[in-house]
Coordinates of C-alpha atoms (C1' of nucleotides) in Angstrom, one line a residue:
Chain A
M18 CA 209.2 50.1 26.3
N19 CA 211.0 46.5 26.5
I20 CA 209.4 43.4 26.0
D21 CA 205.6 43.2 26.2
S22 CA 204.7 40.2 28.8
D23 CA 201.2 40.1 27.8
D24 CA 201.5 39.0 24.0
T25 CA 205.0 37.3 23.7
D26 CA 205.8 35.5 26.7
D27 CA 209.6 36.7 27.5
A28 CA 212.3 34.1 27.5
G29 CA 210.6 31.5 26.2
P30 CA 213.2 29.6 24.3
V31 CA 215.6 30.5 26.9
S32 CA 214.5 28.1 29.6
P33 CA 216.2 24.7 28.3
A34 CA 214.6 22.4 30.4
L35 CA 211.5 21.4 29.6
P36 CA 210.0 21.7 25.8
L37 CA 206.6 20.2 27.1
T38 CA 205.4 23.2 28.7
S39 CA 206.2 25.8 26.0
V40 CA 204.8 29.3 25.4
W41 CA 202.0 27.8 23.0
T42 CA 201.1 24.9 25.0
R43 CA 201.0 26.9 28.2
P44 CA 197.5 27.6 29.3
Q45 CA 196.8 31.1 29.2
R46 CA 194.5 31.2 32.2
R47 CA 194.1 34.9 32.4
Q48 CA 192.4 34.9 29.0
K49 CA 189.3 33.4 30.3
E50 CA 187.4 35.5 32.9
Q51 CA 188.4 35.1 36.3
L52 CA 186.3 33.4 38.7
S53 CA 184.1 35.6 41.0
R54 CA 181.1 35.6 43.1
E55 CA 179.1 37.4 40.9
R56 CA 179.9 35.2 37.7
I57 CA 179.4 32.0 39.6
I58 CA 176.0 33.1 41.0
A59 CA 174.8 34.4 37.1
E60 CA 176.0 31.1 35.9
T61 CA 174.3 29.1 38.5
I62 CA 171.2 30.9 37.8
A63 CA 171.5 30.1 34.2
L64 CA 172.2 26.5 34.8
L65 CA 169.4 26.1 36.9
D66 CA 166.8 28.0 34.6
E67 CA 167.7 25.8 31.8
E68 CA 168.2 22.5 33.4
G69 CA 166.4 22.6 36.9
I70 CA 167.5 22.2 40.1
E71 CA 168.6 18.4 40.2
A72 CA 171.0 19.3 37.6
L73 CA 173.0 21.8 39.6
S74 CA 176.3 20.0 40.7
M75 CA 179.5 21.8 41.5
R76 CA 181.3 19.8 39.2
A77 CA 178.5 20.6 36.2
L78 CA 178.7 24.0 37.3
G79 CA 182.4 24.4 37.6
Q80 CA 182.5 22.8 33.8
R81 CA 180.2 25.8 32.4
L82 CA 182.5 28.1 34.0
G83 CA 185.6 26.8 32.3
A84 CA 186.7 25.6 35.9
G85 CA 187.0 22.6 38.1
A86 CA 184.4 21.8 40.7
T87 CA 186.5 22.4 43.8
S88 CA 187.6 26.2 42.6
L89 CA 184.5 27.3 43.3
Y90 CA 185.2 26.9 46.9
R91 CA 187.3 29.9 46.7
H92 CA 184.2 32.0 46.5
V93 CA 181.5 30.0 48.0
A94 CA 181.5 28.2 51.4
S95 CA 179.2 25.4 50.3
K96 CA 176.5 24.5 47.9
D97 CA 173.8 25.4 50.4
E98 CA 175.6 28.9 50.5
L99 CA 175.1 29.2 46.9
I100 CA 171.7 28.5 47.0
E101 CA 171.1 31.0 49.5
L102 CA 172.9 33.5 47.1
V103 CA 171.1 32.8 44.0
V104 CA 167.8 33.0 46.1
D105 CA 168.5 36.2 47.2
E106 CA 169.9 37.2 44.0
V107 CA 166.1 36.5 42.7
Y108 CA 164.5 38.4 45.3
G109 CA 166.5 41.4 43.7
E110 CA 164.7 41.3 40.7
L111 CA 161.1 41.9 42.1
E112 CA 159.4 45.0 41.8
V113 CA 158.2 46.3 45.1
P114 CA 156.4 49.8 44.7
E115 CA 156.8 52.9 46.9
L116 CA 153.6 54.1 48.1
T117 CA 153.1 57.8 47.3
D118 CA 149.4 57.7 47.6
P119 CA 148.3 55.7 50.7
A120 CA 144.7 54.6 48.6
G121 CA 147.0 53.0 46.3
W122 CA 148.1 50.5 48.7
R123 CA 145.8 47.8 47.2
L124 CA 147.6 48.4 43.4
A125 CA 150.7 48.2 44.9
M126 CA 150.3 45.0 46.6
H127 CA 148.9 43.3 43.4
V128 CA 151.9 44.4 41.7
T129 CA 154.1 42.9 44.5
A130 CA 152.4 39.9 44.3
H131 CA 152.6 39.3 40.3
S132 CA 156.3 40.1 40.6
L133 CA 156.9 37.4 42.9
R134 CA 154.6 35.1 41.2
Q135 CA 156.5 36.2 37.7
A136 CA 159.6 35.5 39.3
G137 CA 158.9 32.4 40.7
L138 CA 157.6 31.1 37.3
R139 CA 160.7 32.5 35.5
H140 CA 163.2 30.7 38.3
M141 CA 160.8 27.7 39.1
W142 CA 163.6 26.1 41.1
V143 CA 163.6 29.0 43.6
M144 CA 160.0 27.8 44.6
Q145 CA 161.1 24.2 45.1
V146 CA 164.1 25.3 47.4
L147 CA 162.2 27.9 49.4
G148 CA 160.5 25.2 51.7
Q149 CA 164.0 24.3 52.5
V150 CA 165.6 27.6 53.1
G151 CA 162.7 29.1 54.2
L152 CA 163.8 32.7 53.6
N153 CA 165.2 32.9 57.3
Y154 CA 168.5 33.5 56.2
L155 CA 168.0 37.1 55.7
G156 CA 170.1 37.8 52.4
P157 CA 170.1 41.6 51.7
N158 CA 167.7 41.5 49.0
V159 CA 165.2 39.6 50.8
V160 CA 165.3 42.0 53.7
S161 CA 164.8 45.0 51.3
V162 CA 161.8 43.3 49.6
T163 CA 160.2 42.8 53.3
Q164 CA 160.8 46.2 54.3
R165 CA 159.1 47.7 51.0
G166 CA 156.5 45.4 51.4
L167 CA 155.8 46.2 54.8
A168 CA 156.1 50.0 54.0
I169 CA 152.9 49.8 51.7
L170 CA 150.8 48.4 54.1
T171 CA 151.8 50.8 57.1
T172 CA 151.6 53.7 54.8
A173 CA 148.3 52.5 53.9
G174 CA 147.4 52.6 57.6
F175 CA 147.8 49.6 59.2
D176 CA 149.7 49.5 62.4
T177 CA 153.0 47.6 62.7
E178 CA 151.6 44.3 63.7
E179 CA 148.9 43.9 61.5
A180 CA 151.2 44.7 58.5
V181 CA 153.2 42.0 59.6
R182 CA 150.4 39.6 59.8
A183 CA 148.8 40.6 56.5
M184 CA 152.6 40.6 54.7
S185 CA 153.3 37.1 56.2
S186 CA 149.7 36.0 54.8
V187 CA 149.9 37.2 51.6
S188 CA 153.2 36.1 50.4
S189 CA 152.6 32.7 51.8
F190 CA 149.5 32.4 49.8
V191 CA 151.7 33.8 46.7
V192 CA 154.5 31.5 47.4
G193 CA 152.3 28.3 48.0
I194 CA 150.4 28.7 45.2
T195 CA 153.0 29.5 43.0
S196 CA 155.1 26.5 44.1
A197 CA 152.1 24.2 43.3
E198 CA 152.3 25.7 39.9
A199 CA 156.1 25.3 39.6
G200 CA 156.0 21.8 40.8
W201 CA 153.1 21.0 38.4
L202 CA 155.0 23.1 35.2
T203 CA 158.2 21.1 36.0
A204 CA 156.7 17.5 36.7
L205 CA 154.9 17.8 33.3
R206 CA 158.3 18.9 31.6
R207 CA 160.0 16.1 32.7
Q208 CA 157.3 13.8 31.2
G209 CA 157.2 15.9 28.0
M210 CA 153.4 16.5 28.2
T211 CA 151.5 19.6 27.7
E212 CA 148.5 20.3 30.2
Q213 CA 146.2 19.5 27.9
E214 CA 147.4 16.0 27.1
W215 CA 147.5 15.5 30.8
Y216 CA 143.8 16.6 31.6
Q217 CA 143.0 14.4 28.4
N218 CA 144.7 11.5 30.1
M219 CA 143.5 11.8 33.6
G220 CA 139.7 12.8 33.1
P221 CA 139.0 9.2 31.6
R222 CA 141.1 7.6 33.9
M223 CA 139.8 9.5 37.0
A224 CA 136.2 8.5 35.7
A225 CA 137.2 4.8 35.5
D226 CA 137.1 4.8 39.3
A227 CA 133.6 5.4 39.9
A228 CA 134.2 7.3 43.0
D229 CA 135.8 9.6 41.3
A230 CA 133.4 10.8 39.0
G231 CA 133.1 14.5 40.4
L232 CA 137.2 15.2 39.7
A233 CA 136.8 13.7 36.1
E234 CA 134.3 16.3 35.4
I235 CA 136.3 19.0 36.9
Y236 CA 139.5 17.9 34.7
L237 CA 137.2 17.8 31.8
Q238 CA 136.2 21.4 32.3
E239 CA 140.1 22.5 32.6
L240 CA 140.2 21.2 29.0
E241 CA 138.2 24.0 27.8
K242 CA 140.2 26.7 29.3
D243 CA 143.5 28.3 28.3
P244 CA 145.8 26.6 31.0
T245 CA 148.1 29.6 31.0
E246 CA 145.2 32.2 31.8
A247 CA 143.4 29.7 34.1
R248 CA 146.1 29.3 36.5
L249 CA 146.5 33.3 36.3
A250 CA 142.7 33.8 37.3
N251 CA 143.0 31.1 40.0
F252 CA 145.9 33.2 41.4
V253 CA 144.1 36.5 41.2
Y254 CA 140.9 35.0 42.9
G255 CA 143.0 33.9 45.6
L256 CA 145.0 37.2 46.2
D257 CA 141.7 39.4 45.8
L258 CA 140.5 37.1 48.8
M259 CA 142.9 38.2 50.8
L260 CA 143.2 41.7 49.6
D261 CA 139.2 42.3 50.0
S262 CA 139.1 41.3 53.8
L263 CA 142.5 43.5 54.0
Q264 CA 140.5 46.4 52.4
V265 CA 137.3 46.0 55.0
R266 CA 139.3 45.7 57.9
L267 CA 141.3 48.8 56.8
A268 CA 138.4 50.9 56.5
A269 CA 136.9 49.6 59.5
K270 CA 140.4 50.8 61.5
L271 CA 140.0 54.3 59.9
A272 CA 136.6 54.6 60.5
S273 CA 136.9 53.8 64.3
A274 CA 140.0 56.2 64.4
D275 CA 137.9 58.9 62.8
E276 CA 135.2 58.4 65.4
K277 CA 137.4 58.9 68.3
A278 CA 139.2 61.5 66.9
Q279 CA 135.5 63.3 66.6
A280 CA 134.8 62.2 70.2
T281 CA 137.8 63.5 71.5
T282 CA 137.4 66.9 69.6
A283 CA 133.8 67.0 70.3
S284 CA 134.3 66.4 74.3
Q285 CA 136.7 69.1 74.2
Chain B
M21 CA 150.0 -31.9 66.1
N22 CA 153.7 -32.4 65.0
I23 CA 156.6 -30.3 64.9
D24 CA 155.7 -26.6 65.5
S25 CA 157.7 -24.9 62.8
D26 CA 157.6 -21.5 64.4
D27 CA 159.3 -22.0 67.7
T28 CA 161.8 -24.9 67.1
D29 CA 163.0 -25.1 63.4
D30 CA 162.5 -28.7 62.4
A31 CA 165.2 -31.0 61.0
G32 CA 167.8 -29.0 62.0
P33 CA 170.4 -32.0 63.2
V34 CA 169.1 -34.2 60.5
S35 CA 170.6 -32.3 57.5
P36 CA 174.3 -33.8 57.8
A37 CA 176.0 -31.7 55.0
L38 CA 177.0 -28.4 55.9
P39 CA 177.9 -28.0 59.8
L40 CA 178.6 -24.2 59.1
T41 CA 174.9 -23.4 58.4
S42 CA 173.6 -25.2 61.8
V43 CA 170.1 -24.1 63.1
W44 CA 172.2 -21.6 65.4
T45 CA 174.1 -19.9 63.2
R46 CA 171.4 -20.0 60.5
P47 CA 170.2 -16.2 60.2
Q48 CA 166.3 -16.8 61.3
R49 CA 165.3 -14.2 58.8
R50 CA 161.6 -15.2 59.2
Q51 CA 161.8 -14.1 62.8
K52 CA 162.3 -10.4 62.1
E53 CA 159.5 -9.1 60.4
Q54 CA 159.4 -9.5 56.9
L55 CA 159.6 -6.5 54.5
S56 CA 156.7 -5.0 53.2
R57 CA 155.4 -1.9 51.4
E58 CA 153.7 -1.0 54.9
R59 CA 156.3 -1.4 57.1
I60 CA 158.6 0.5 55.0
I61 CA 156.4 3.6 55.0
A62 CA 155.9 3.4 58.5
E63 CA 159.8 3.1 59.4
T64 CA 160.4 6.0 56.8
I65 CA 158.0 8.3 58.4
A66 CA 159.6 7.4 61.6
L67 CA 163.0 8.2 60.1
L68 CA 162.0 11.4 58.8
D69 CA 160.1 12.6 61.7
E70 CA 163.4 11.9 64.0
E71 CA 166.1 12.7 61.9
G72 CA 164.9 15.0 59.2
I73 CA 164.5 15.1 55.4
E74 CA 168.4 14.9 54.6
A75 CA 168.9 12.1 56.8
L76 CA 167.0 9.6 54.6
S77 CA 169.2 7.5 52.5
M78 CA 167.9 4.0 51.4
R79 CA 170.9 2.4 53.4
A80 CA 170.2 4.0 56.8
L81 CA 166.4 3.1 56.2
G82 CA 167.5 -0.3 55.6
Q83 CA 169.7 -0.6 58.6
R84 CA 166.4 0.2 60.5
L85 CA 164.4 -2.5 59.1
G86 CA 167.3 -4.9 59.6
A87 CA 167.6 -5.0 56.2
G88 CA 170.1 -4.1 53.3
A89 CA 169.7 -0.9 51.1
T90 CA 168.8 -2.7 48.0
S91 CA 166.4 -5.0 49.5
L92 CA 164.1 -2.3 49.9
Y93 CA 164.0 -2.0 46.0
R94 CA 161.6 -5.1 45.8
H95 CA 158.6 -3.4 47.1
V96 CA 159.5 0.5 46.1
A97 CA 160.3 1.3 42.7
S98 CA 162.8 4.5 43.5
K99 CA 163.5 6.9 46.4
D100 CA 161.0 9.4 44.7
E101 CA 158.1 6.6 44.6
L102 CA 158.8 6.2 48.3
I103 CA 158.5 10.0 49.4
E104 CA 155.1 10.0 47.1
L105 CA 154.1 7.3 49.3
V106 CA 154.9 8.8 52.4
V107 CA 153.3 11.9 51.5
D108 CA 150.3 10.6 50.7
E109 CA 150.3 8.3 53.8
V110 CA 150.4 11.7 55.8
Y111 CA 147.7 13.2 53.9
G112 CA 145.5 10.0 55.4
E113 CA 146.1 11.5 58.7
L114 CA 144.3 14.5 57.9
E115 CA 140.7 15.3 59.4
V116 CA 138.2 16.7 56.8
P117 CA 134.9 16.5 58.4
E118 CA 131.5 15.7 56.2
L119 CA 129.2 18.2 56.3
T120 CA 125.6 18.2 57.5
D121 CA 124.3 21.5 58.0
P122 CA 125.6 23.9 55.1
A123 CA 126.1 26.6 57.3
G124 CA 128.8 24.8 59.2
W125 CA 131.0 25.0 56.1
R126 CA 133.3 27.7 57.6
L127 CA 133.8 25.8 61.1
A128 CA 134.7 22.7 58.6
M129 CA 136.9 24.6 56.7
H130 CA 139.0 25.8 60.0
V131 CA 139.1 22.2 61.0
T132 CA 140.6 21.2 57.6
A133 CA 142.9 23.9 57.5
H134 CA 144.2 23.3 61.1
S135 CA 144.2 19.5 60.7
L136 CA 146.7 20.2 57.3
R137 CA 148.6 22.6 59.7
Q138 CA 148.9 20.3 62.4
A139 CA 150.3 17.4 60.1
G140 CA 152.7 19.4 58.6
L141 CA 154.0 20.6 61.9
R142 CA 154.1 16.9 63.1
H143 CA 155.9 15.9 59.8
M144 CA 158.0 18.7 58.7
W145 CA 159.7 17.0 56.0
V146 CA 156.4 16.8 54.1
M147 CA 156.3 20.7 53.9
Q148 CA 160.0 20.6 52.3
V149 CA 159.0 18.0 49.9
L150 CA 155.6 19.4 48.7
G151 CA 157.5 21.9 46.4
Q152 CA 159.3 19.4 44.5
V153 CA 156.5 16.9 44.4
G154 CA 153.7 19.2 44.0
L155 CA 150.9 17.0 44.6
N156 CA 150.3 16.2 41.3
Y157 CA 150.8 12.7 41.5
L158 CA 147.8 11.7 42.9
G159 CA 148.0 9.1 45.6
P160 CA 144.4 8.1 46.9
N161 CA 144.6 10.0 50.2
V162 CA 145.4 13.1 48.4
V163 CA 142.2 12.3 46.0
S164 CA 140.3 11.6 48.8
V165 CA 141.3 14.7 50.9
T166 CA 140.8 16.8 47.7
Q167 CA 137.2 15.6 47.1
R168 CA 136.2 15.6 50.8
G169 CA 137.6 19.5 50.8
L170 CA 135.4 20.3 47.5
A171 CA 132.3 18.5 49.0
I172 CA 132.4 21.2 52.0
L173 CA 132.3 24.2 49.4
T174 CA 130.1 22.8 47.0
T175 CA 127.4 21.8 50.0
A176 CA 128.0 25.4 51.2
G177 CA 126.5 26.7 48.1
F178 CA 129.5 27.5 46.0
D179 CA 129.5 26.4 42.1
T180 CA 132.0 23.5 41.3
E181 CA 134.2 26.2 39.4
E182 CA 134.3 28.4 42.5
A183 CA 134.7 25.7 45.2
V184 CA 137.9 24.6 43.0
R185 CA 139.3 28.2 43.0
A186 CA 138.7 28.6 46.9
M187 CA 140.3 25.2 47.9
S188 CA 143.1 25.9 45.8
S189 CA 143.5 29.1 47.4
V190 CA 143.1 28.2 51.0
S191 CA 145.3 25.3 50.6
S192 CA 148.0 27.2 49.0
F193 CA 147.9 29.7 51.6
V194 CA 148.1 26.9 54.4
V195 CA 150.5 25.2 52.5
G196 CA 152.7 28.0 51.8
I197 CA 152.8 29.4 55.8
T198 CA 153.0 25.7 57.2
S199 CA 156.1 25.4 55.0
A200 CA 157.7 28.7 56.2
E201 CA 157.2 27.8 59.7
A202 CA 158.6 24.2 59.2
G203 CA 161.6 25.8 57.3
W204 CA 161.9 28.0 60.3
L205 CA 161.5 25.6 63.0
T206 CA 164.3 23.0 61.2
A207 CA 166.6 25.7 60.8
L208 CA 166.6 26.7 64.4
R209 CA 166.8 23.5 65.5
R210 CA 170.1 22.7 63.1
Q211 CA 171.7 25.4 64.9
G212 CA 170.3 24.4 68.2
M213 CA 168.8 27.5 69.1
T214 CA 165.4 28.6 70.7
E215 CA 163.1 31.1 69.0
Q216 CA 163.9 33.6 71.6
E217 CA 167.3 33.1 71.1
W218 CA 167.2 33.9 67.7
Y219 CA 164.8 37.1 68.0
Q220 CA 167.6 38.1 70.8
N221 CA 170.4 37.9 68.4
M222 CA 168.7 39.4 65.4
G223 CA 167.1 42.3 66.9
P224 CA 170.5 44.1 67.8
R225 CA 172.2 42.9 64.9
M226 CA 169.7 44.5 62.2
A227 CA 169.3 47.8 64.5
A228 CA 173.2 48.0 63.9
D229 CA 172.4 48.4 60.2
A230 CA 170.8 51.7 60.7
A231 CA 168.4 51.0 57.7
D232 CA 167.0 48.2 59.4
A233 CA 165.7 50.0 62.5
G234 CA 162.1 49.1 61.4
L235 CA 162.8 45.4 61.3
A236 CA 164.7 45.4 64.3
E237 CA 161.8 46.8 66.2
I238 CA 159.4 44.0 65.2
Y239 CA 162.0 41.5 66.3
L240 CA 161.9 43.0 69.6
Q241 CA 158.1 43.0 69.6
E242 CA 158.3 39.6 69.1
L243 CA 160.5 38.5 72.2
E244 CA 157.4 39.4 74.1
K245 CA 154.9 36.8 73.1
D246 CA 154.9 32.9 73.0
P247 CA 156.4 32.1 69.9
T248 CA 154.1 29.1 69.4
E249 CA 150.9 30.9 70.0
A250 CA 152.4 33.8 67.9
R251 CA 152.5 31.8 64.8
L252 CA 149.3 30.4 65.4
A253 CA 147.5 33.7 65.7
N254 CA 149.2 34.6 62.6
F255 CA 147.9 31.3 60.9
V256 CA 144.5 32.4 61.9
Y257 CA 144.5 35.7 60.9
G258 CA 145.4 34.6 57.1
L259 CA 142.8 32.1 57.2
D260 CA 140.3 34.3 58.3
L261 CA 141.2 36.8 55.7
M262 CA 140.3 34.2 53.1
L263 CA 137.1 32.7 54.8
D264 CA 135.5 36.2 55.6
S265 CA 135.7 36.8 52.0
L266 CA 134.5 33.6 50.9
Q267 CA 131.7 34.3 53.3
V268 CA 130.7 37.5 51.5
R269 CA 130.8 36.0 48.3
L270 CA 128.8 33.3 49.3
A271 CA 126.1 35.4 50.9
A272 CA 126.1 37.6 47.8
K273 CA 125.7 34.4 45.6
L274 CA 122.9 33.2 47.9
A275 CA 121.1 36.5 47.5
S276 CA 121.1 37.0 44.2
A277 CA 119.6 33.3 43.8
D278 CA 116.9 34.1 46.2
E279 CA 116.3 37.5 44.6
K280 CA 116.4 35.4 41.0
A281 CA 113.7 32.7 42.5
Q282 CA 111.5 35.8 43.8
A283 CA 111.4 37.2 40.5
T284 CA 110.6 34.2 38.6
T285 CA 107.8 33.4 41.2
A286 CA 106.6 36.9 40.9
S287 CA 106.3 37.0 37.2
Q288 CA 104.6 33.7 37.0
Chain C
dC27 C1' 159.3 -34.9 47.4
dG28 C1' 160.6 -31.6 43.3
dC29 C1' 159.9 -27.5 41.2
dA30 C1' 158.8 -22.4 40.6
dT31 C1' 158.5 -18.2 42.3
dC32 C1' 159.4 -14.9 45.8
dT33 C1' 162.8 -12.1 48.7
dG34 C1' 166.7 -10.5 50.5
dC35 C1' 171.6 -9.3 49.9
dG36 C1' 176.7 -8.4 48.4
dC37 C1' 178.9 -6.4 44.7
dA38 C1' 179.7 -2.6 41.8
dC39 C1' 179.2 1.6 39.4
dA40 C1' 178.6 6.0 38.3
dG41 C1' 178.2 10.1 40.7
dT42 C1' 177.9 13.4 44.7
dG43 C1' 180.0 17.6 48.0
dT44 C1' 183.7 18.8 49.7
dG45 C1' 189.0 19.1 52.4
dC46 C1' 193.8 19.2 51.6
dG47 C1' 197.7 20.6 49.7
dC48 C1' 200.5 21.7 45.5
dG49 C1' 201.6 24.6 41.6
dT50 C1' 201.2 28.9 39.2
dC51 C1' 200.0 33.5 38.6
dG52 C1' 199.8 38.6 39.0
dA53 C1' 200.7 42.6 41.9
dT54 C1' 203.5 44.7 45.2
dG55 C1' 207.7 46.8 47.6
dA56 C1' 212.9 47.3 47.3
Chain D
dT27 C1' 214.5 45.1 37.4
dC28 C1' 214.2 41.4 40.7
dA29 C1' 212.3 38.9 44.7
dT30 C1' 208.3 38.1 47.4
dC31 C1' 203.9 37.0 48.9
dG32 C1' 199.1 36.2 48.8
dA33 C1' 195.3 34.9 46.0
dC34 C1' 193.5 31.6 43.0
dG35 C1' 192.7 27.5 40.1
dC36 C1' 192.9 22.2 40.1
dG37 C1' 194.2 17.4 40.8
dC38 C1' 193.5 14.0 44.2
dA39 C1' 191.2 11.7 47.3
dC40 C1' 187.0 10.4 51.0
dA41 C1' 183.2 9.4 52.1
dC42 C1' 178.7 8.9 50.6
dT43 C1' 174.7 8.6 47.8
dG44 C1' 170.6 6.0 44.6
dT45 C1' 170.5 1.8 42.2
dG46 C1' 171.0 -2.5 38.2
dC47 C1' 172.4 -7.3 38.7
dG48 C1' 173.0 -11.8 39.7
dC49 C1' 173.0 -15.3 43.3
dA50 C1' 171.3 -17.8 47.4
dG51 C1' 168.2 -19.3 50.5
dA52 C1' 163.2 -19.6 51.9
dT53 C1' 158.3 -20.5 50.7
dG54 C1' 154.2 -22.2 48.5
dC55 C1' 152.4 -25.4 45.3
dG56 C1' 151.8 -29.5 42.6

DNA sequence: CGCATCTGCGCACAGTGTGCGCGTCGATGA
DNA sequence: TCATCGACGCGCACACTGTGCGCAGATGCG
């Protein structure tokens, strides 16, 4: 109808007082996206992925968002809360299959475990932070993952208590080994070394100390493998250790349940 | 023979020049213990045990040692190096039995694992720091523990490669679950809550969200147990999952070795 | 006794998380 | 159309961090 206040700011030359703040010099803040919790979380994850956990400061984050450091505090209570938020966000990336056939529990556990490991390697800072935050703050995605993980084991046939124990054991293993991998890889990146270079350096250095001949040998063995695959194989080995035992216990439990059922039907 | 320079400072009134710095006003620095790497490490561990990882600052540490913050840098290159040193020191507390009877490997692994867990619970900050330092820096005690751990498995009958995998798996599990425990306990202590209080609060809160009825039930179950023992039982459950599988694989390996030996002796 | 070396310390710098109050913006009700 | 209001971003400031630098005093050696 009349003046469009978006394009041409009205009454620009009318105000005679301050030529310094004209229509043109005035920062058109609304053209940059507004801050929001979602945008902050997304940018935080990007920053962490690119530059690592030690590079996360509220000032740096604000700069990437075209905002001052303290503006973030309108949307996030503290840096710690921000970290809880991004950790939960990463848990949202996990794939925890829903079980249709109870016999598929082992595959489902494999998928879940690999998914957790992959997420941890994509976002290595998560693993460094998990030890401090402990997963005890219970964001929605963490809760959801926990529930769906437990569902796998209970529909497989474990009772609730054992499902909790088993899930805790498996995820402890996954988190433990993945955070070791992540720490290792980030330490390497900090020094700008490849894994092969490290093993090449470390083998002889260990062999120099006579006592460490055993370890030196191990390091030299590592040189012949593709390190990425070797780490994956280690992971699968440990995971299968646990799943094998779970399978045995499940079979025993189902057998004894069958037996009991047969006994009661026979006695009737 | 002559003046004992330890008790009475010699030649005190002899120097006529500066009355400001008399024997009495002069800081008797040598009476406080001198700084040393050992003393710094010990005091750091004490501080960390008492006040947690976030309370460790070079200034606070210096104060406890009766020294300025920057004095510490004569003995320690950086705060990160100091942390590496104290972590290695804690690894020195571990008990890793030497194996006489190969059949005792399982007990030895139990002892080692429990020892690692106990150390982690005594010094909860270690677990929070392991994710960042990754154990890839190789202090002497860490190396020693690794060697002795591997020795258990190799004298039990595993070949070197599998011993490495197995040790890595077990210790990943132990570190993973212990750091979860440690994070949990420190988070509780920060809020001044007991475990029972938390479960009492969280059960109903979860039940309020209809979807979380399952988890609420679990929390209420937790209320009936002694939490310390429950955590220990969880730990033992997961540890036995791994050791059971290792036992199976070892038996299979020994059997096939026997078989092969018999076959060759039979063919000769 | 004189000299060299080691040790501790004060100062300073850049950088951190975050509380507070101000100005400016967009939407809303009359 | 205009006045009002709540949300939002920002600059400032504070206390605190790790740590490089140069000085002063103490210790040990010739």
